[in-house]
Structures are given as C-alpha cells and as structure tokens.
Amino acid sequence: MPELPEVETTKRGITPFVVGPVIERVIVRQPNLRWPIPAALQNALPGQRFQCVQRRGKYILLVTKVGTVIAHLGMSGNLRIVPTHKSPMKHDHVDIVFDDDRCLRFHDPRRFGCMLWTVASPHQHELLKYLGPEPSSIEFSGDYLYRQAKGRRVAIKNMLMNSRIVVGIGNIYANEALYKAKIHPNRAAGHISKTRLEALALAAREVLDDAISQGGTTLRDFVNEAGHPGYFQLTLNVYGREGLPCYVCRTAIKCMRIGQRSTFYCTQCQI
Ligand SMILES: [Zn+2]
C-alpha cells in the first residue's frame, strides 16, 4: 500500500511535469473509484494549469486557480507521467492530458483510490479537515503527543497510527519508530513520559525522512514509460523480523497483533 513516503515521492516526481502545461482534456475510463469521479472535474480542468502540487497526509492536491483535484492512491494506485499516445493498460482509469503530449495517468487495480474536485479550500474538505499534523511539522512534537496521550489507555502504537492525531504513520513506520524510540508498542499512551514521547516524535520523523530520501533515488521512474512507479524497498530494522535477532541486543524479535495489525518488537529494548 502506498504510504506517506511513496506519496511524497510521487508528488515530487510528477510536479516538474504537471505544473506549467495547459490541461487539454480529462479522459475517464472508469469513474467508479472509491467514490465516483465527479463530472465537475472533467468540466473544470480543460484550459487550466496546475499551479502547484501539495501533499496533505496521503492525499495529493493538484491546485489550479479555479479549484483543486484531491487524489488518493488507495491500496494499489499510482500516478505516472506518460506520453499521451501510449495505449492505456488495464486499470488505467484516468488521464489528465496536457498540451505537451504528456499526460498524468492514474492506475488503480483495486479502485480504493479516489480523484475528487473541490472549488473550496481543500484543507476544509470533509476528507482532510480532521487530519492531525504532518509528522514533519513543528506542531508534531513530544509535547503535542504528551497532551494527546494524557489520561488515555490506548496502546501507543494505535495512537501513532490514528490520522486524527498525526497523519501518514502507517503500520510499518509505527513499528520502526517505536523500535527506534525503545517504547513497547502496547504500552498505554498516557503512561509514557514526555521525554520518551519526544524521542518517539523524533524517531517517527527520522523514519519517514529516511524513507523519503530512499524514494528520491527512484524519481526518474516516473517518466519511464515502460517502467513501474518508484515505490521502494525500505531498510527495516524490526518490521517483518520475527524470530530474527534484534540488531541492538540479539534477542529474538517477537510479533503480536495490536488493533489487527502485525506488530514486531524487541522484549529487551522496548519497554
Ligand atoms: Zn533488542
């Protein structure tokens, strides 16, 4: 599933190509994504230019002066730049065609993604307005986590994965951040000191930053018409390592389920 770093990498990859040229038309081959693609998107875009591409959580915002496309890659989606004449493959649901013989092509086999349109501020959109801060923002700190955690008995891992608390920390990144911060994933959030939560906020940011910089090496894939999108293999320190020795203390990594999600941790390092 595309996570925040993949979405950020996608944003960086498409920006140089989609900002600037005039949009000629929008081809919708399959409108029934997670929500139907609104007709307004097809009607409003021709003749416009994208002024910038933003990311909020795992949403990509393609901003014009008359409104904004809100795109989400869902479970299996990707956005690529391809020559307009290149024949669509199965599951290539939408093309936003530019006047320079290129198009932005949305591919999504499982159709859990979306492509919506708003003329209002996208940040006030129903899907975005309740989102917590970005992990990279100043607002996301140990102090912030401490205030959110106060009096709560929820497992810290579940809190970290709650997009109303902080956006974009998926299961893999939550595992890695907790390992790095030496916090047991099942520990009650309200029972963790501010100092340890500061370490956790820092670890979460570092884990995501590392993933984004690894993604940066694959940006050219976005213009390779034969290629696949630049999703990348992360360096993982704890996720998926059940039974293997901890890189710090050599104790075998354990696995448990928290909130239905696989949770990997070291019983010695993480308390
Ligand atoms: Zn260990």
Short mmCIF file of N, CA, C and O in Angstrom, two decimals, residues 7-140:
data_model
loop_
_atom_site.label_atom_id
_atom_site.label_comp_id
_atom_site.label_asym_id
_atom_site.label_seq_id
_atom_site.Cartn_x
_atom_site.Cartn_y
_atom_site.Cartn_z
N VAL A 7 3.85 8.54 -1.31
CA VAL A 7 3.01 9.63 -1.80
C VAL A 7 3.84 10.90 -1.99
O VAL A 7 3.72 11.60 -2.99
N GLU A 8 4.72 11.16 -1.02
CA GLU A 8 5.61 12.33 -1.14
C GLU A 8 6.52 12.17 -2.36
O GLU A 8 6.76 13.12 -3.11
N THR A 9 7.03 10.95 -2.57
CA THR A 9 7.89 10.68 -3.73
C THR A 9 7.11 10.88 -5.03
O THR A 9 7.64 11.45 -5.99
N THR A 10 5.86 10.42 -5.04
CA THR A 10 5.01 10.64 -6.21
C THR A 10 4.83 12.14 -6.46
O THR A 10 4.97 12.62 -7.59
N LYS A 11 4.53 12.87 -5.39
CA LYS A 11 4.34 14.32 -5.53
C LYS A 11 5.57 14.96 -6.15
O LYS A 11 5.48 15.72 -7.11
N ARG A 12 6.74 14.63 -5.62
CA ARG A 12 7.99 15.22 -6.14
C ARG A 12 8.26 14.78 -7.58
O ARG A 12 8.79 15.55 -8.37
N GLY A 13 7.88 13.53 -7.86
CA GLY A 13 8.14 13.01 -9.20
C GLY A 13 7.29 13.65 -10.27
O GLY A 13 7.77 13.94 -11.37
N ILE A 14 6.03 13.91 -9.97
CA ILE A 14 5.13 14.44 -11.01
C ILE A 14 5.19 15.97 -11.13
O ILE A 14 4.91 16.52 -12.20
N THR A 15 5.58 16.64 -10.03
CA THR A 15 5.50 18.11 -10.01
C THR A 15 6.15 18.79 -11.22
O THR A 15 5.51 19.65 -11.85
N PRO A 16 7.40 18.44 -11.59
CA PRO A 16 8.01 19.17 -12.71
C PRO A 16 7.26 19.03 -14.03
O PRO A 16 7.40 19.87 -14.91
N PHE A 17 6.44 17.98 -14.16
CA PHE A 17 5.74 17.74 -15.42
C PHE A 17 4.32 18.29 -15.44
O PHE A 17 3.80 18.64 -16.49
N VAL A 18 3.68 18.35 -14.28
CA VAL A 18 2.27 18.76 -14.28
C VAL A 18 2.09 20.25 -14.00
O VAL A 18 1.04 20.81 -14.32
N VAL A 19 3.10 20.88 -13.40
CA VAL A 19 2.99 22.31 -13.15
C VAL A 19 3.51 23.04 -14.38
O VAL A 19 4.67 22.88 -14.74
N GLY A 20 2.64 23.80 -15.02
CA GLY A 20 3.07 24.57 -16.19
C GLY A 20 2.20 24.36 -17.41
O GLY A 20 1.51 25.29 -17.83
N PRO A 21 2.21 23.14 -18.00
CA PRO A 21 1.47 22.98 -19.26
C PRO A 21 -0.04 23.15 -19.07
O PRO A 21 -0.57 22.94 -17.98
N VAL A 22 -0.70 23.51 -20.18
CA VAL A 22 -2.16 23.68 -20.14
C VAL A 22 -2.83 22.29 -20.22
O VAL A 22 -2.38 21.42 -20.97
N ILE A 23 -3.88 22.13 -19.44
CA ILE A 23 -4.63 20.87 -19.47
C ILE A 23 -5.59 20.91 -20.66
O ILE A 23 -6.39 21.85 -20.78
N GLU A 24 -5.47 19.92 -21.54
CA GLU A 24 -6.33 19.89 -22.73
C GLU A 24 -7.65 19.20 -22.46
O GLU A 24 -8.71 19.66 -22.86
N ARG A 25 -7.59 18.04 -21.84
CA ARG A 25 -8.82 17.30 -21.56
C ARG A 25 -8.56 16.26 -20.48
O ARG A 25 -7.40 15.99 -20.12
N VAL A 26 -9.64 15.70 -19.99
CA VAL A 26 -9.55 14.65 -18.98
C VAL A 26 -10.30 13.44 -19.52
O VAL A 26 -11.46 13.54 -19.92
N ILE A 27 -9.60 12.32 -19.58
CA ILE A 27 -10.22 11.08 -20.06
C ILE A 27 -10.50 10.19 -18.85
O ILE A 27 -9.57 9.86 -18.11
N VAL A 28 -11.77 9.86 -18.67
CA VAL A 28 -12.13 8.98 -17.56
C VAL A 28 -12.62 7.67 -18.16
O VAL A 28 -13.64 7.63 -18.83
N ARG A 29 -11.87 6.60 -17.94
CA ARG A 29 -12.27 5.29 -18.48
C ARG A 29 -13.11 4.51 -17.48
O ARG A 29 -13.90 3.67 -17.85
N GLN A 30 -12.87 4.79 -16.22
CA GLN A 30 -13.60 4.09 -15.16
C GLN A 30 -13.87 5.12 -14.05
O GLN A 30 -12.95 5.47 -13.31
N PRO A 31 -15.10 5.62 -13.94
CA PRO A 31 -15.37 6.65 -12.93
C PRO A 31 -15.59 6.10 -11.52
O PRO A 31 -15.56 6.85 -10.56
N ASN A 32 -15.81 4.79 -11.42
CA ASN A 32 -16.19 4.24 -10.12
C ASN A 32 -14.98 3.80 -9.30
O ASN A 32 -14.64 2.64 -9.22
N LEU A 33 -14.35 4.79 -8.72
CA LEU A 33 -13.26 4.52 -7.79
C LEU A 33 -13.91 4.43 -6.40
O LEU A 33 -15.08 4.13 -6.28
N ARG A 34 -13.13 4.69 -5.35
CA ARG A 34 -13.73 4.60 -4.02
C ARG A 34 -14.99 5.47 -3.93
O ARG A 34 -15.98 5.08 -3.35
N TRP A 35 -14.90 6.67 -4.51
CA TRP A 35 -16.08 7.50 -4.75
C TRP A 35 -16.08 7.83 -6.23
O TRP A 35 -15.01 7.91 -6.84
N PRO A 36 -17.26 8.01 -6.84
CA PRO A 36 -17.28 8.31 -8.28
C PRO A 36 -16.51 9.60 -8.60
O PRO A 36 -16.54 10.54 -7.80
N ILE A 37 -15.84 9.60 -9.72
CA ILE A 37 -15.14 10.81 -10.16
C ILE A 37 -16.21 11.83 -10.57
O ILE A 37 -17.05 11.54 -11.42
N PRO A 38 -16.21 13.02 -9.96
CA PRO A 38 -17.27 13.98 -10.28
C PRO A 38 -17.12 14.54 -11.70
O PRO A 38 -16.00 14.78 -12.17
N ALA A 39 -18.27 14.75 -12.36
CA ALA A 39 -18.25 15.33 -13.70
C ALA A 39 -17.59 16.71 -13.68
O ALA A 39 -16.95 17.12 -14.65
N ALA A 40 -17.70 17.39 -12.55
CA ALA A 40 -17.13 18.74 -12.43
C ALA A 40 -15.63 18.73 -12.70
O ALA A 40 -15.08 19.70 -13.24
N LEU A 41 -14.97 17.64 -12.35
CA LEU A 41 -13.52 17.56 -12.56
C LEU A 41 -13.21 17.60 -14.06
O LEU A 41 -12.33 18.33 -14.52
N GLN A 42 -13.98 16.83 -14.83
CA GLN A 42 -13.76 16.79 -16.28
C GLN A 42 -14.15 18.11 -16.94
O GLN A 42 -13.57 18.50 -17.95
N ASN A 43 -15.16 18.77 -16.37
CA ASN A 43 -15.64 20.02 -16.97
C ASN A 43 -14.74 21.20 -16.65
O ASN A 43 -14.55 22.09 -17.48
N ALA A 44 -14.19 21.20 -15.44
CA ALA A 44 -13.48 22.40 -14.97
C ALA A 44 -12.02 22.44 -15.42
O ALA A 44 -11.45 23.52 -15.59
N LEU A 45 -11.39 21.27 -15.61
CA LEU A 45 -9.93 21.28 -15.82
C LEU A 45 -9.46 21.77 -17.19
O LEU A 45 -8.43 22.46 -17.27
N PRO A 46 -10.16 21.42 -18.29
CA PRO A 46 -9.61 21.85 -19.59
C PRO A 46 -9.41 23.36 -19.66
O PRO A 46 -10.28 24.14 -19.25
N GLY A 47 -8.24 23.75 -20.15
CA GLY A 47 -7.89 25.17 -20.25
C GLY A 47 -7.15 25.70 -19.02
O GLY A 47 -6.57 26.78 -19.07
N GLN A 48 -7.16 24.93 -17.94
CA GLN A 48 -6.46 25.36 -16.72
C GLN A 48 -5.02 24.84 -16.71
O GLN A 48 -4.66 23.94 -17.48
N ARG A 49 -4.24 25.38 -15.77
CA ARG A 49 -2.91 24.85 -15.49
C ARG A 49 -2.85 24.49 -14.01
O ARG A 49 -3.50 25.16 -13.20
N PHE A 50 -2.05 23.48 -13.65
CA PHE A 50 -1.79 23.24 -12.23
C PHE A 50 -0.73 24.24 -11.78
O PHE A 50 0.33 24.37 -12.38
N GLN A 51 -1.06 24.95 -10.70
CA GLN A 51 -0.14 25.96 -10.18
C GLN A 51 0.89 25.34 -9.24
O GLN A 51 2.02 25.83 -9.13
N CYS A 52 0.48 24.30 -8.54
CA CYS A 52 1.41 23.59 -7.66
C CYS A 52 0.82 22.25 -7.29
O CYS A 52 -0.37 21.99 -7.54
N VAL A 53 1.66 21.38 -6.74
CA VAL A 53 1.21 20.09 -6.23
C VAL A 53 1.55 20.08 -4.74
O VAL A 53 2.69 20.38 -4.36
N GLN A 54 0.55 19.77 -3.92
CA GLN A 54 0.80 19.69 -2.48
C GLN A 54 0.47 18.28 -2.01
O GLN A 54 -0.20 17.52 -2.70
N ARG A 55 0.92 17.99 -0.80
CA ARG A 55 0.54 16.73 -0.17
C ARG A 55 0.00 17.04 1.22
O ARG A 55 0.55 17.87 1.94
N ARG A 56 -1.11 16.40 1.57
CA ARG A 56 -1.62 16.51 2.95
C ARG A 56 -1.94 15.09 3.39
O ARG A 56 -2.83 14.45 2.80
N GLY A 57 -1.18 14.57 4.36
CA GLY A 57 -1.31 13.17 4.71
C GLY A 57 -0.99 12.35 3.47
O GLY A 57 0.04 12.58 2.82
N LYS A 58 -1.88 11.45 3.10
CA LYS A 58 -1.64 10.65 1.89
C LYS A 58 -2.45 11.17 0.69
O LYS A 58 -2.60 10.48 -0.30
N TYR A 59 -2.97 12.37 0.80
CA TYR A 59 -3.69 12.98 -0.32
C TYR A 59 -2.73 13.85 -1.12
O TYR A 59 -1.92 14.58 -0.56
N ILE A 60 -2.87 13.78 -2.44
CA ILE A 60 -2.12 14.66 -3.34
C ILE A 60 -3.09 15.72 -3.85
O ILE A 60 -4.20 15.38 -4.31
N LEU A 61 -2.71 16.97 -3.73
CA LEU A 61 -3.56 18.07 -4.13
C LEU A 61 -2.96 18.74 -5.36
O LEU A 61 -1.83 19.23 -5.31
N LEU A 62 -3.73 18.73 -6.46
CA LEU A 62 -3.29 19.37 -7.70
C LEU A 62 -4.09 20.66 -7.82
O LEU A 62 -5.30 20.62 -8.06
N VAL A 63 -3.40 21.78 -7.61
CA VAL A 63 -4.08 23.05 -7.41
C VAL A 63 -4.14 23.86 -8.71
O VAL A 63 -3.10 24.10 -9.34
N THR A 64 -5.34 24.28 -9.12
CA THR A 64 -5.50 25.25 -10.21
C THR A 64 -6.11 26.51 -9.62
O THR A 64 -6.49 26.52 -8.46
N LYS A 65 -6.26 27.54 -10.47
CA LYS A 65 -6.81 28.76 -9.90
C LYS A 65 -8.34 28.69 -9.75
O LYS A 65 -8.92 29.54 -9.09
N VAL A 66 -8.96 27.68 -10.31
CA VAL A 66 -10.42 27.55 -10.15
C VAL A 66 -10.85 26.43 -9.20
O VAL A 66 -12.02 26.30 -8.88
N GLY A 67 -9.91 25.64 -8.75
CA GLY A 67 -10.25 24.54 -7.86
C GLY A 67 -9.10 23.56 -7.74
O GLY A 67 -8.03 23.77 -8.34
N THR A 68 -9.31 22.50 -6.98
CA THR A 68 -8.23 21.57 -6.66
C THR A 68 -8.68 20.13 -6.86
O THR A 68 -9.78 19.75 -6.44
N VAL A 69 -7.83 19.33 -7.51
CA VAL A 69 -8.04 17.88 -7.58
C VAL A 69 -7.48 17.27 -6.31
O VAL A 69 -6.33 17.53 -5.94
N ILE A 70 -8.30 16.46 -5.64
CA ILE A 70 -7.85 15.74 -4.45
C ILE A 70 -7.70 14.27 -4.85
O ILE A 70 -8.70 13.61 -5.16
N ALA A 71 -6.47 13.78 -4.87
CA ALA A 71 -6.24 12.40 -5.31
C ALA A 71 -5.68 11.58 -4.16
O ALA A 71 -4.92 12.08 -3.32
N HIS A 72 -6.09 10.31 -4.11
CA HIS A 72 -5.57 9.38 -3.11
C HIS A 72 -5.26 8.08 -3.84
O HIS A 72 -6.03 7.65 -4.70
N LEU A 73 -4.15 7.45 -3.52
CA LEU A 73 -3.71 6.26 -4.24
C LEU A 73 -4.34 4.97 -3.71
O LEU A 73 -4.14 3.90 -4.29
N GLY A 74 -5.10 5.07 -2.62
CA GLY A 74 -5.80 3.91 -2.09
C GLY A 74 -4.84 2.81 -1.68
O GLY A 74 -3.79 3.06 -1.10
N MET A 75 -5.20 1.56 -2.03
CA MET A 75 -4.39 0.40 -1.64
C MET A 75 -3.34 0.08 -2.70
O MET A 75 -2.33 -0.56 -2.41
N SER A 76 -3.61 0.45 -3.93
CA SER A 76 -2.80 -0.10 -5.03
C SER A 76 -2.57 0.90 -6.16
O SER A 76 -2.11 0.51 -7.23
N GLY A 77 -2.87 2.17 -5.92
CA GLY A 77 -2.83 3.12 -7.02
C GLY A 77 -1.47 3.73 -7.27
O GLY A 77 -0.58 3.68 -6.43
N ASN A 78 -1.30 4.30 -8.47
CA ASN A 78 -0.13 5.13 -8.73
C ASN A 78 -0.47 6.18 -9.77
O ASN A 78 -1.44 6.06 -10.52
N LEU A 79 0.34 7.22 -9.80
CA LEU A 79 0.20 8.30 -10.78
C LEU A 79 1.51 8.34 -11.55
O LEU A 79 2.58 8.37 -10.95
N ARG A 80 1.41 8.33 -12.88
CA ARG A 80 2.61 8.36 -13.71
C ARG A 80 2.47 9.39 -14.79
O ARG A 80 1.37 9.70 -15.24
N ILE A 81 3.62 9.85 -15.27
CA ILE A 81 3.65 10.72 -16.43
C ILE A 81 3.97 9.83 -17.63
O ILE A 81 4.99 9.12 -17.61
N VAL A 82 3.11 9.83 -18.63
CA VAL A 82 3.37 9.01 -19.82
C VAL A 82 3.05 9.83 -21.07
O VAL A 82 2.29 10.80 -21.00
N PRO A 83 3.64 9.45 -22.22
CA PRO A 83 3.26 10.12 -23.47
C PRO A 83 1.77 9.85 -23.73
O PRO A 83 1.30 8.73 -23.52
N THR A 84 1.07 10.87 -24.20
CA THR A 84 -0.37 10.75 -24.39
C THR A 84 -0.74 9.60 -25.33
O THR A 84 -1.75 8.94 -25.15
N HIS A 85 0.13 9.35 -26.32
CA HIS A 85 -0.20 8.32 -27.31
C HIS A 85 -0.01 6.91 -26.78
O HIS A 85 -0.41 5.94 -27.41
N LYS A 86 0.62 6.76 -25.64
CA LYS A 86 0.85 5.40 -25.11
C LYS A 86 -0.50 4.77 -24.74
O LYS A 86 -1.27 5.33 -23.97
N SER A 87 -0.75 3.57 -25.29
CA SER A 87 -2.05 2.92 -25.04
C SER A 87 -2.23 2.63 -23.56
O SER A 87 -1.29 2.18 -22.90
N PRO A 88 -3.43 2.87 -23.07
CA PRO A 88 -3.67 2.58 -21.65
C PRO A 88 -3.65 1.08 -21.39
O PRO A 88 -4.04 0.28 -22.23
N MET A 89 -3.18 0.73 -20.21
CA MET A 89 -3.22 -0.67 -19.78
C MET A 89 -4.51 -0.85 -18.97
O MET A 89 -5.20 0.11 -18.63
N LYS A 90 -4.79 -2.10 -18.67
CA LYS A 90 -5.91 -2.40 -17.79
C LYS A 90 -5.71 -1.63 -16.48
O LYS A 90 -4.58 -1.54 -15.99
N HIS A 91 -6.78 -1.09 -15.94
CA HIS A 91 -6.78 -0.35 -14.67
C HIS A 91 -6.19 1.06 -14.78
O HIS A 91 -5.97 1.71 -13.77
N ASP A 92 -5.88 1.53 -16.00
CA ASP A 92 -5.50 2.94 -16.17
C ASP A 92 -6.82 3.72 -16.29
O ASP A 92 -7.38 3.84 -17.38
N HIS A 93 -7.30 4.23 -15.17
CA HIS A 93 -8.68 4.74 -15.13
C HIS A 93 -8.83 6.18 -15.61
O HIS A 93 -9.87 6.54 -16.13
N VAL A 94 -7.81 7.01 -15.39
CA VAL A 94 -7.95 8.43 -15.72
C VAL A 94 -6.66 8.95 -16.37
O VAL A 94 -5.57 8.60 -15.94
N ASP A 95 -6.81 9.78 -17.40
CA ASP A 95 -5.69 10.55 -17.95
C ASP A 95 -6.04 12.04 -17.83
O ASP A 95 -7.12 12.45 -18.26
N ILE A 96 -5.13 12.81 -17.28
CA ILE A 96 -5.24 14.27 -17.38
C ILE A 96 -4.23 14.65 -18.46
O ILE A 96 -3.02 14.51 -18.27
N VAL A 97 -4.75 15.07 -19.60
CA VAL A 97 -3.92 15.25 -20.80
C VAL A 97 -3.46 16.71 -20.91
O VAL A 97 -4.28 17.63 -20.86
N PHE A 98 -2.14 16.89 -21.08
CA PHE A 98 -1.57 18.23 -21.21
C PHE A 98 -1.29 18.56 -22.68
O PHE A 98 -1.27 17.66 -23.53
N ASP A 99 -1.01 19.84 -22.93
CA ASP A 99 -0.79 20.27 -24.30
C ASP A 99 0.63 20.00 -24.79
O ASP A 99 1.01 20.44 -25.86
N ASP A 100 1.44 19.27 -23.98
CA ASP A 100 2.81 18.97 -24.42
C ASP A 100 2.98 17.48 -24.73
O ASP A 100 4.08 16.93 -24.61
N ASP A 101 1.88 16.83 -25.10
CA ASP A 101 1.89 15.41 -25.49
C ASP A 101 2.23 14.47 -24.34
O ASP A 101 2.66 13.34 -24.55
N ARG A 102 2.05 14.98 -23.15
CA ARG A 102 2.20 14.09 -22.00
C ARG A 102 0.87 14.06 -21.25
O ARG A 102 0.06 14.98 -21.36
N CYS A 103 0.69 13.01 -20.45
CA CYS A 103 -0.48 13.02 -19.57
C CYS A 103 -0.12 12.43 -18.21
O CYS A 103 0.87 11.71 -18.06
N LEU A 104 -0.93 12.80 -17.25
CA LEU A 104 -0.83 12.23 -15.90
C LEU A 104 -1.84 11.10 -15.85
O LEU A 104 -3.04 11.32 -16.04
N ARG A 105 -1.35 9.89 -15.65
CA ARG A 105 -2.20 8.70 -15.77
C ARG A 105 -2.39 8.05 -14.40
O ARG A 105 -1.40 7.75 -13.70
N PHE A 106 -3.63 7.85 -14.02
CA PHE A 106 -3.96 7.25 -12.73
C PHE A 106 -4.32 5.79 -12.92
O PHE A 106 -5.23 5.45 -13.67
N HIS A 107 -3.57 4.93 -12.25
CA HIS A 107 -3.70 3.48 -12.38
C HIS A 107 -4.07 2.92 -11.00
O HIS A 107 -3.42 3.24 -10.01
N ASP A 108 -5.11 2.12 -10.93
CA ASP A 108 -5.52 1.63 -9.59
C ASP A 108 -6.32 0.34 -9.71
O ASP A 108 -7.55 0.35 -9.80
N PRO A 109 -5.63 -0.82 -9.69
CA PRO A 109 -6.32 -2.11 -9.87
C PRO A 109 -7.45 -2.34 -8.86
O PRO A 109 -8.49 -2.86 -9.22
N ARG A 110 -7.24 -1.98 -7.61
CA ARG A 110 -8.27 -2.31 -6.62
C ARG A 110 -9.31 -1.21 -6.45
O ARG A 110 -10.30 -1.40 -5.77
N ARG A 111 -9.08 -0.06 -7.04
CA ARG A 111 -10.03 1.05 -7.05
C ARG A 111 -10.46 1.52 -5.65
O ARG A 111 -11.61 1.86 -5.42
N PHE A 112 -9.50 1.49 -4.71
CA PHE A 112 -9.76 2.11 -3.40
C PHE A 112 -9.27 3.55 -3.38
O PHE A 112 -9.42 4.24 -2.39
N GLY A 113 -8.65 3.96 -4.46
CA GLY A 113 -8.17 5.34 -4.55
C GLY A 113 -9.31 6.27 -4.92
O GLY A 113 -10.46 5.85 -5.08
N CYS A 114 -9.00 7.55 -5.04
CA CYS A 114 -10.04 8.49 -5.47
C CYS A 114 -9.42 9.66 -6.23
O CYS A 114 -8.21 9.90 -6.17
N MET A 115 -10.28 10.34 -6.98
CA MET A 115 -9.91 11.57 -7.64
C MET A 115 -11.13 12.48 -7.55
O MET A 115 -12.14 12.24 -8.21
N LEU A 116 -11.05 13.46 -6.66
CA LEU A 116 -12.20 14.33 -6.40
C LEU A 116 -11.86 15.76 -6.79
O LEU A 116 -10.72 16.08 -7.13
N TRP A 117 -12.86 16.63 -6.73
CA TRP A 117 -12.68 18.01 -7.16
C TRP A 117 -13.34 18.92 -6.14
O TRP A 117 -14.46 18.62 -5.69
N THR A 118 -12.66 19.98 -5.76
CA THR A 118 -13.30 20.97 -4.89
C THR A 118 -12.93 22.37 -5.34
O THR A 118 -11.79 22.61 -5.76
N VAL A 119 -13.91 23.27 -5.25
CA VAL A 119 -13.62 24.67 -5.57
C VAL A 119 -13.32 25.45 -4.29
O VAL A 119 -12.87 26.59 -4.35
N ALA A 120 -13.58 24.81 -3.14
CA ALA A 120 -13.27 25.46 -1.85
C ALA A 120 -11.85 25.11 -1.44
O ALA A 120 -11.13 24.42 -2.17
N SER A 121 -11.42 25.56 -0.27
CA SER A 121 -10.10 25.18 0.22
C SER A 121 -10.08 23.67 0.46
O SER A 121 -10.92 23.15 1.19
N PRO A 122 -9.13 22.97 -0.16
CA PRO A 122 -9.11 21.51 0.04
C PRO A 122 -8.90 21.13 1.50
O PRO A 122 -9.32 20.06 1.94
N HIS A 123 -8.27 22.02 2.24
CA HIS A 123 -8.00 21.71 3.65
C HIS A 123 -9.27 21.71 4.50
O HIS A 123 -9.26 21.23 5.62
N GLN A 124 -10.34 22.30 3.95
CA GLN A 124 -11.63 22.27 4.64
C GLN A 124 -12.51 21.13 4.13
O GLN A 124 -13.66 20.98 4.56
N HIS A 125 -12.00 20.36 3.18
CA HIS A 125 -12.77 19.24 2.65
C HIS A 125 -12.98 18.20 3.75
O HIS A 125 -12.09 17.97 4.57
N GLU A 126 -14.14 17.57 3.72
CA GLU A 126 -14.52 16.53 4.69
C GLU A 126 -13.40 15.49 4.93
O GLU A 126 -13.20 15.04 6.06
N LEU A 127 -12.67 15.13 3.86
CA LEU A 127 -11.64 14.10 3.99
C LEU A 127 -10.37 14.62 4.66
O LEU A 127 -9.57 13.85 5.18
N LEU A 128 -10.18 15.93 4.61
CA LEU A 128 -8.91 16.49 5.08
C LEU A 128 -9.01 17.28 6.38
O LEU A 128 -8.02 17.42 7.09
N LYS A 129 -10.22 17.80 6.68
CA LYS A 129 -10.25 18.80 7.75
C LYS A 129 -10.02 18.23 9.15
O LYS A 129 -9.67 19.00 10.04
N TYR A 130 -10.19 16.94 9.33
CA TYR A 130 -9.97 16.38 10.66
C TYR A 130 -8.58 15.76 10.82
O TYR A 130 -8.28 15.14 11.84
N LEU A 131 -7.77 15.87 9.79
CA LEU A 131 -6.45 15.25 9.86
C LEU A 131 -5.55 15.95 10.88
O LEU A 131 -5.55 17.18 10.99
N GLY A 132 -4.78 15.15 11.60
CA GLY A 132 -3.80 15.69 12.55
C GLY A 132 -2.62 16.31 11.81
O GLY A 132 -2.58 16.31 10.58
N PRO A 133 -1.65 16.83 12.57
CA PRO A 133 -0.49 17.46 11.92
C PRO A 133 0.36 16.49 11.13
O PRO A 133 0.31 15.28 11.33
N GLU A 134 1.16 17.04 10.22
CA GLU A 134 2.15 16.26 9.48
C GLU A 134 3.29 15.89 10.44
O GLU A 134 3.69 16.71 11.27
N PRO A 135 3.84 14.68 10.31
CA PRO A 135 4.97 14.30 11.17
C PRO A 135 6.16 15.26 11.06
O PRO A 135 6.92 15.43 12.00
N SER A 136 6.31 15.88 9.89
CA SER A 136 7.45 16.78 9.68
C SER A 136 7.19 18.20 10.20
O SER A 136 8.08 19.04 10.15
N SER A 137 5.96 18.46 10.69
CA SER A 137 5.64 19.83 11.10
C SER A 137 6.16 20.14 12.51
O SER A 137 6.41 19.23 13.31
N ILE A 138 6.27 21.41 12.80
CA ILE A 138 6.71 21.86 14.13
C ILE A 138 5.68 21.46 15.19
O ILE A 138 6.01 21.11 16.31
N GLU A 139 4.42 21.46 14.77
CA GLU A 139 3.33 21.14 15.69
C GLU A 139 3.45 19.72 16.27
O GLU A 139 3.05 19.46 17.40
N PHE A 140 4.00 18.80 15.46
CA PHE A 140 4.14 17.42 15.91
C PHE A 140 5.41 17.28 16.74
O PHE A 140 6.52 17.28 16.20
#
